[in-house]
Short mmCIF file of C-alpha atoms and ligand atoms in Angstrom, two decimals:
data_model
loop_
_atom_site.label_atom_id
_atom_site.label_comp_id
_atom_site.label_asym_id
_atom_site.label_seq_id
_atom_site.Cartn_x
_atom_site.Cartn_y
_atom_site.Cartn_z
CA MET Z 1361 89.49 179.59 136.68
CA PRO Z 1362 86.76 178.73 139.23
CA HIS Z 1363 85.45 175.16 139.23
CA ARG Z 1364 82.16 175.99 140.86
CA ARG Z 1365 80.62 172.62 140.18
CA LEU Z 1366 83.40 170.64 141.84
CA LYS Z 1367 82.15 169.60 145.27
CA VAL Z 1368 84.79 169.96 147.96
CA GLY Z 1369 84.19 168.94 151.58
CA VAL Z 1370 86.40 170.45 154.28
CA THR Z 1371 86.40 168.63 157.62
CA ARG Z 1372 87.77 171.28 160.01
CA LYS Z 1373 87.67 175.04 160.53
CA LEU Z 1374 90.52 176.53 158.46
CA PRO Z 1375 91.88 180.10 158.44
CA ASP Z 1376 89.20 182.48 157.10
CA THR Z 1377 91.19 183.49 154.02
CA VAL Z 1378 91.60 179.83 153.03
CA GLU Z 1379 87.90 179.12 153.49
CA GLN Z 1380 86.96 182.22 151.48
CA ARG Z 1381 89.25 181.20 148.61
CA LEU Z 1382 87.92 177.63 148.61
CA ALA Z 1383 84.34 178.90 148.60
CA ALA Z 1384 85.12 181.29 145.72
CA LEU Z 1385 86.62 178.55 143.58
CA PHE Z 1386 84.57 175.43 144.33
CA ASP Z 1387 81.20 174.25 145.55
CA THR Z 1388 82.59 174.01 149.06
CA SER Z 1389 81.06 172.52 152.17
CA LEU Z 1390 82.82 173.96 155.24
CA ASN Z 1391 82.83 172.88 158.88
CA LEU Z 1392 82.62 176.23 160.62
CA LYS Z 1393 82.64 174.80 164.15
CA GLU Z 1394 85.89 174.11 166.03
CA ARG Z 1395 84.82 170.47 166.33
CA PRO Z 1396 86.18 167.44 164.48
CA LEU Z 1397 83.62 165.45 162.48
CA SER Z 1398 82.56 162.03 163.78
CA ARG Z 1399 83.37 158.90 161.76
CA ASP Z 1400 79.81 158.88 160.43
CA GLU Z 1401 80.01 162.55 159.45
CA LEU Z 1402 83.35 162.00 157.70
CA ALA Z 1403 81.88 159.11 155.70
CA ALA Z 1404 78.69 161.04 154.88
CA LEU Z 1405 80.78 163.94 153.59
CA ALA Z 1406 82.87 161.56 151.45
CA GLN Z 1407 79.71 160.19 149.81
CA ASP Z 1408 78.66 163.69 148.80
CA VAL Z 1409 81.86 165.24 147.39
CA ALA Z 1410 84.48 164.73 144.68
CA VAL Z 1411 87.22 166.14 146.90
CA HIS Z 1412 87.57 165.48 150.62
CA ALA Z 1413 89.87 167.89 152.48
CA PRO Z 1414 90.63 166.31 155.86
CA THR Z 1415 93.35 167.05 158.37
CA LEU Z 1416 95.26 165.53 161.26
CA GLY Z 1417 92.90 163.74 163.66
CA ASP Z 1418 90.41 162.64 160.98
CA GLN Z 1419 90.77 158.86 160.67
CA LEU Z 1420 90.56 157.97 156.97
CA ASP Z 1421 91.18 154.25 157.36
CA ALA Z 1422 90.20 151.31 155.15
CA ALA Z 1423 86.68 151.26 156.69
CA PHE Z 1424 86.26 154.94 155.76
CA PHE Z 1425 87.22 154.28 152.14
CA ALA Z 1426 84.90 151.25 152.02
CA ARG Z 1427 82.02 153.54 153.07
CA ALA Z 1428 83.00 156.48 150.86
CA GLY Z 1429 81.25 155.35 147.69
CA GLY Z 1430 82.56 156.08 144.20
CA ARG Z 1431 82.13 159.82 143.99
CA MET Z 1432 85.18 160.95 145.93
CA LYS Z 1433 88.32 160.97 143.75
CA LEU Z 1434 90.77 163.15 145.67
CA VAL Z 1435 91.72 163.42 149.34
CA ALA Z 1436 93.54 166.75 149.66
CA ASN Z 1437 94.96 166.63 153.16
CA PHE Z 1438 95.57 169.89 155.05
CA GLY Z 1439 98.93 168.93 156.58
CA ALA Z 1440 102.18 167.21 155.74
CA GLY Z 1441 101.74 163.97 157.72
CA VAL Z 1442 99.35 161.42 156.21
CA ASP Z 1443 99.63 158.71 158.86
CA HIS Z 1444 95.90 159.17 159.60
CA ILE Z 1445 95.06 158.20 156.00
CA ASP Z 1446 95.22 154.67 154.61
CA VAL Z 1447 96.82 155.72 151.32
CA ALA Z 1448 96.94 152.14 149.99
CA ALA Z 1449 93.18 151.71 150.60
CA ALA Z 1450 92.56 155.06 148.89
CA ASN Z 1451 94.69 154.19 145.85
CA GLU Z 1452 93.01 150.77 145.53
CA ARG Z 1453 89.73 152.63 145.05
CA GLY Z 1454 91.25 155.05 142.56
CA VAL Z 1455 91.43 157.90 145.06
CA ILE Z 1456 94.50 160.17 144.93
CA VAL Z 1457 95.88 161.49 148.22
CA THR Z 1458 97.83 164.76 148.46
CA ASN Z 1459 99.45 166.62 151.36
CA THR Z 1460 101.05 170.02 151.98
CA PRO Z 1461 104.81 169.49 152.25
CA SER Z 1462 107.52 172.20 152.24
CA VAL Z 1463 105.38 175.14 153.35
CA LEU Z 1464 105.59 174.27 157.03
CA ALA Z 1465 109.18 172.99 157.06
CA GLU Z 1466 110.85 176.20 158.23
CA ASP Z 1467 108.36 176.87 161.03
CA ALA Z 1468 108.51 173.24 162.18
CA ALA Z 1469 112.31 173.40 162.15
CA ASP Z 1470 112.20 176.57 164.28
CA MET Z 1471 110.27 174.63 166.90
CA ALA Z 1472 112.68 171.70 166.81
CA MET Z 1473 115.58 174.14 167.23
CA ALA Z 1474 113.74 175.87 170.08
CA LEU Z 1475 113.49 172.49 171.85
CA ILE Z 1476 117.13 171.64 171.06
CA LEU Z 1477 118.04 174.84 172.93
CA ALA Z 1478 115.35 174.78 175.58
CA VAL Z 1479 115.91 171.29 176.97
CA PRO Z 1480 119.71 171.27 177.58
CA ARG Z 1481 119.57 174.90 178.77
CA ARG Z 1482 116.63 174.16 181.13
CA LEU Z 1483 114.62 177.08 179.80
CA VAL Z 1484 111.21 175.92 180.98
CA GLU Z 1485 112.56 174.77 184.35
CA GLY Z 1486 113.96 178.26 184.82
CA VAL Z 1487 110.66 179.94 183.95
CA ARG Z 1488 108.82 177.64 186.36
CA ALA Z 1489 111.31 178.28 189.15
CA LEU Z 1490 110.88 182.02 188.74
CA GLU Z 1491 107.09 181.74 188.66
CA ARG Z 1492 106.97 179.77 191.90
CA GLY Z 1493 109.30 182.23 193.64
CA ALA Z 1494 112.31 179.88 193.76
CA PHE Z 1495 114.82 182.41 192.36
CA ALA Z 1496 116.96 183.53 195.31
CA GLY Z 1497 119.45 185.46 193.18
CA TRP Z 1498 122.25 184.46 190.82
CA SER Z 1499 124.32 181.52 191.97
CA PRO Z 1500 127.46 179.93 190.48
CA THR Z 1501 125.94 176.48 190.80
CA TRP Z 1502 122.18 176.92 190.32
CA MET Z 1503 120.24 175.90 187.20
CA LEU Z 1504 123.23 174.56 185.31
CA GLY Z 1505 122.39 173.01 181.98
CA ARG Z 1506 124.55 171.66 179.18
CA ARG Z 1507 126.32 173.65 176.44
CA VAL Z 1508 124.78 173.20 172.99
CA LYS Z 1509 127.75 174.31 170.87
CA GLY Z 1510 130.03 171.46 169.88
CA LYS Z 1511 127.51 168.72 170.58
CA LYS Z 1512 126.59 166.01 168.08
CA LEU Z 1513 123.05 166.22 166.70
CA GLY Z 1514 121.67 163.02 165.16
CA VAL Z 1515 118.79 163.75 162.80
CA ILE Z 1516 116.55 160.78 162.11
CA GLY Z 1517 115.01 161.60 158.74
CA LEU Z 1518 116.99 164.29 156.93
CA GLY Z 1519 114.23 165.35 154.55
CA ARG Z 1520 112.73 168.81 154.16
CA VAL Z 1521 112.19 169.48 157.87
CA GLY Z 1522 115.29 167.55 158.96
CA GLU Z 1523 117.47 169.59 156.62
CA ALA Z 1524 115.98 172.84 157.91
CA VAL Z 1525 116.72 171.68 161.48
CA ALA Z 1526 120.29 170.76 160.50
CA ARG Z 1527 120.89 174.22 158.96
CA ARG Z 1528 119.75 175.93 162.13
CA ALA Z 1529 121.72 173.54 164.34
CA ARG Z 1530 124.92 174.18 162.40
CA ALA Z 1531 124.54 177.89 163.03
CA PHE Z 1532 124.50 177.03 166.75
CA GLY Z 1533 127.73 175.05 166.41
CA LEU Z 1534 126.31 171.53 166.48
CA ALA Z 1535 127.90 168.80 164.37
CA ILE Z 1536 125.34 167.19 162.06
CA HIS Z 1537 124.87 163.44 161.84
CA TYR Z 1538 121.90 161.74 160.21
CA HIS Z 1539 120.22 158.44 159.56
CA ASN Z 1540 118.09 157.96 156.43
CA ARG Z 1541 117.28 154.98 154.25
CA LYS Z 1542 119.76 156.48 151.75
CA PRO Z 1543 122.37 159.24 151.94
CA ILE Z 1544 121.17 162.69 150.87
CA ASN Z 1545 122.42 164.64 147.87
CA PRO Z 1546 126.25 164.83 148.28
CA HIS Z 1547 126.26 168.62 147.75
CA ILE Z 1548 123.89 169.16 150.66
CA GLU Z 1549 125.78 166.63 152.77
CA GLU Z 1550 129.01 168.52 152.07
CA GLU Z 1551 127.44 171.89 152.77
CA LEU Z 1552 126.10 170.68 156.10
CA GLU Z 1553 129.30 168.73 156.80
CA ALA Z 1554 126.89 165.98 157.72
CA THR Z 1555 127.90 162.43 158.58
CA TYR Z 1556 125.65 159.66 157.25
CA TRP Z 1557 124.96 156.66 159.48
CA PRO Z 1558 123.31 153.76 157.61
CA ASP Z 1559 123.06 151.97 160.97
CA LEU Z 1560 120.70 153.82 163.32
CA ASP Z 1561 121.85 151.87 166.39
CA ALA Z 1562 125.47 152.86 165.76
CA MET Z 1563 124.47 156.52 165.44
CA LEU Z 1564 122.34 156.56 168.59
CA LYS Z 1565 125.25 155.30 170.71
CA ARG Z 1566 127.30 158.37 169.76
CA MET Z 1567 124.82 161.29 169.78
CA ASP Z 1568 124.31 164.03 172.35
CA ILE Z 1569 120.94 165.14 170.96
CA VAL Z 1570 118.64 163.19 168.65
CA SER Z 1571 116.00 164.97 166.58
CA ILE Z 1572 113.17 162.93 165.08
CA ASN Z 1573 112.11 164.22 161.69
CA CYS Z 1574 110.90 161.14 159.83
CA PRO Z 1575 107.23 160.45 159.01
CA ALA Z 1576 105.13 158.01 161.01
CA THR Z 1577 104.74 154.80 159.02
CA PRO Z 1578 104.38 151.16 160.12
CA GLN Z 1579 108.19 150.93 159.74
CA THR Z 1580 108.88 153.89 162.04
CA HIS Z 1581 106.39 152.91 164.78
CA HIS Z 1582 108.45 152.84 168.02
CA LEU Z 1583 111.62 153.34 165.98
CA LEU Z 1584 113.04 154.72 169.22
CA SER Z 1585 112.19 151.51 171.04
CA ARG Z 1586 113.09 150.58 174.60
CA ALA Z 1587 116.18 148.76 173.28
CA ARG Z 1588 117.33 151.74 171.21
CA LEU Z 1589 116.71 154.26 173.98
CA ALA Z 1590 118.91 152.06 176.18
CA MET Z 1591 121.75 152.40 173.65
CA MET Z 1592 121.86 156.18 173.98
CA PRO Z 1593 124.35 157.80 176.36
CA PRO Z 1594 122.85 158.96 179.68
CA HIS Z 1595 123.70 162.60 178.91
CA ALA Z 1596 121.67 162.53 175.65
CA TYR Z 1597 118.43 164.34 174.86
CA VAL Z 1598 115.61 163.45 172.46
CA VAL Z 1599 113.58 166.00 170.48
CA ASN Z 1600 110.47 165.03 168.53
CA ILE Z 1601 108.30 167.32 166.41
CA SER Z 1602 107.20 164.58 164.01
CA ARG Z 1603 104.77 162.03 165.46
CA GLY Z 1604 104.50 160.62 168.96
CA GLU Z 1605 104.20 157.02 167.80
CA ILE Z 1606 107.84 157.04 166.67
CA ILE Z 1607 109.01 156.88 170.31
CA ASP Z 1608 108.04 154.23 172.86
CA GLU Z 1609 106.85 156.83 175.36
CA GLU Z 1610 106.68 154.51 178.37
CA ALA Z 1611 110.27 153.43 177.71
CA LEU Z 1612 111.30 157.09 177.36
CA ALA Z 1613 109.63 157.94 180.68
CA ASP Z 1614 111.38 154.97 182.34
CA ALA Z 1615 114.77 156.05 180.95
CA ILE Z 1616 114.37 159.68 182.03
CA GLU Z 1617 113.08 158.79 185.50
CA ALA Z 1618 116.00 156.38 185.99
CA GLY Z 1619 118.57 158.95 184.79
CA ARG Z 1620 119.46 156.82 181.76
CA LEU Z 1621 118.61 159.78 179.50
CA ALA Z 1622 119.04 163.47 180.31
CA GLY Z 1623 115.74 164.82 178.97
CA ALA Z 1624 113.39 165.32 176.06
CA GLY Z 1625 111.55 168.00 174.11
CA LEU Z 1626 108.35 166.71 172.57
CA ASP Z 1627 105.77 168.52 170.46
CA VAL Z 1628 103.86 165.31 169.73
CA PHE Z 1629 102.57 162.38 171.78
CA GLU Z 1630 101.55 158.80 171.27
CA LYS Z 1631 97.96 159.39 172.42
CA GLU Z 1632 97.15 162.98 171.50
CA PRO Z 1633 95.67 165.07 172.94
CA ARG Z 1634 96.67 163.31 176.19
CA PRO Z 1635 100.35 163.72 177.06
CA ASN Z 1636 102.06 160.94 178.99
CA ALA Z 1637 101.55 161.83 182.68
CA ARG Z 1638 105.05 160.72 183.68
CA LEU Z 1639 106.69 162.80 180.97
CA LEU Z 1640 104.50 165.76 181.91
CA ALA Z 1641 105.77 165.50 185.49
CA ALA Z 1642 109.47 165.12 184.60
CA PRO Z 1643 111.38 168.41 185.15
CA SER Z 1644 113.84 167.68 182.32
CA VAL Z 1645 111.07 167.19 179.74
CA VAL Z 1646 109.50 170.04 177.77
CA LEU Z 1647 106.13 169.18 176.25
CA LEU Z 1648 104.31 171.31 173.69
CA PRO Z 1649 100.77 170.77 172.37
CA HIS Z 1650 101.57 169.83 168.74
CA MET Z 1651 102.24 173.39 167.65
CA ALA Z 1652 105.36 173.14 165.45
CA SER Z 1653 103.50 174.32 162.34
CA ALA Z 1654 101.23 176.70 164.24
CA THR Z 1655 102.01 180.01 162.56
CA ILE Z 1656 99.49 182.05 160.63
CA GLU Z 1657 101.84 181.95 157.64
CA SER Z 1658 102.19 178.16 157.64
CA ARG Z 1659 98.49 177.54 158.03
CA ILE Z 1660 97.60 179.92 155.19
CA GLU Z 1661 100.26 178.40 152.92
CA MET Z 1662 99.04 174.90 153.82
CA GLY Z 1663 95.58 176.03 152.68
CA GLU Z 1664 97.08 177.38 149.45
CA ARG Z 1665 98.73 174.00 148.78
CA VAL Z 1666 95.39 172.27 149.32
CA ILE Z 1667 93.82 174.63 146.77
CA ILE Z 1668 96.64 174.13 144.25
CA ASN Z 1669 96.26 170.35 144.51
CA ILE Z 1670 92.49 170.56 144.01
CA LYS Z 1671 92.81 172.98 141.08
CA MET Z 1672 95.38 170.81 139.30
CA PHE Z 1673 93.14 167.79 139.80
CA ALA Z 1674 90.11 169.73 138.54
CA ASP Z 1675 92.06 170.80 135.44
CA GLY Z 1676 92.83 167.15 134.67
CA HIS Z 1677 96.49 167.27 135.73
CA LYS Z 1678 98.31 165.27 138.36
CA PRO Z 1679 98.22 167.21 141.64
CA PRO Z 1680 101.78 168.19 142.57
CA ASP Z 1681 101.76 166.84 146.13
CA ARG Z 1682 100.53 163.30 145.42
CA ILE Z 1683 101.57 160.76 148.02
CA ILE Z 1684 103.44 157.99 146.26
CA LEU Z 1685 103.65 154.98 148.54
CA GLY Z 1686 107.22 153.98 149.35
CA LEU Z 1687 108.49 157.54 148.76
CA GLU Z 1688 106.69 159.24 151.63
C1 LIG S 443 101.47 168.04 159.78
O1 LIG S 443 101.28 168.85 158.88
O2 LIG S 443 101.41 166.85 159.64
C2 LIG S 443 101.77 168.61 161.11
O3 LIG S 443 102.01 167.66 162.08
C3 LIG S 443 100.71 169.57 161.57
O4 LIG S 443 101.41 170.45 162.36
#
């Protein structure tokens, strides 16, 4: 049933079908320009609506919630990660925060798997060599990478996306290892033949490829610190499709330049949209512009989750994708 009197403010241009559906259901204010709102615009929107629908890049910090006034009751984020939202500050003011988990997990895992293949097999280096005319014909010793099959993959954060990465990786013959706060469901662990490492440092010392799939929180900031990167074997690779802040990028660049790590595949950076210049220049590093969830299907389904959360809230129920602090 439409809730035409419920005021919903959307901060960024969304796929047309999502915007049309939002506008049909609610009293929706859309941002039709491909431009993020300023801090003042975000706060002004919050003062005017019951539901704020922000996305990655919008900073909803404690100062934002202090300026929001009492009208806004739900922040329905378009995206899985909520590290740009101060959920504690929201909850203190009685504001519920929701996200869009699950729907992007498979597409994000595809991108992680693409990087797990691309970096050891030097895919992008090969494309670049061909483009600059450096291919002189097949050679027994040119462009040798490392075999993927049989290697140990250490997943940091075996949640929805991490599990989808592990399933793909198993099909490519990788052995699955993981570090979480707690072991996963034993049936899934058995199915994946996954080895649980309660001690991250111990796992890192033994892995050939490490895939970061945990959320960015104060606890995971620089989880792959200089000290931890130094524990990894020099033939190891790092793949990150989660958040840039989880890796100490300068330390990663130092390790790769010094040959203390073999390479990296990164879809996310510490200071987006600016990639680290040293990582950008490193031949054994593949950088992508935060596009792991960038499929039409994911973005439409993310919009549908936003709508479901708003509708449940409007009907007086608990929205299904509430962020519960400590469980994120
Ligand atoms: C998310 O949903 O948080 C993703 O990073 C966007 O791709």
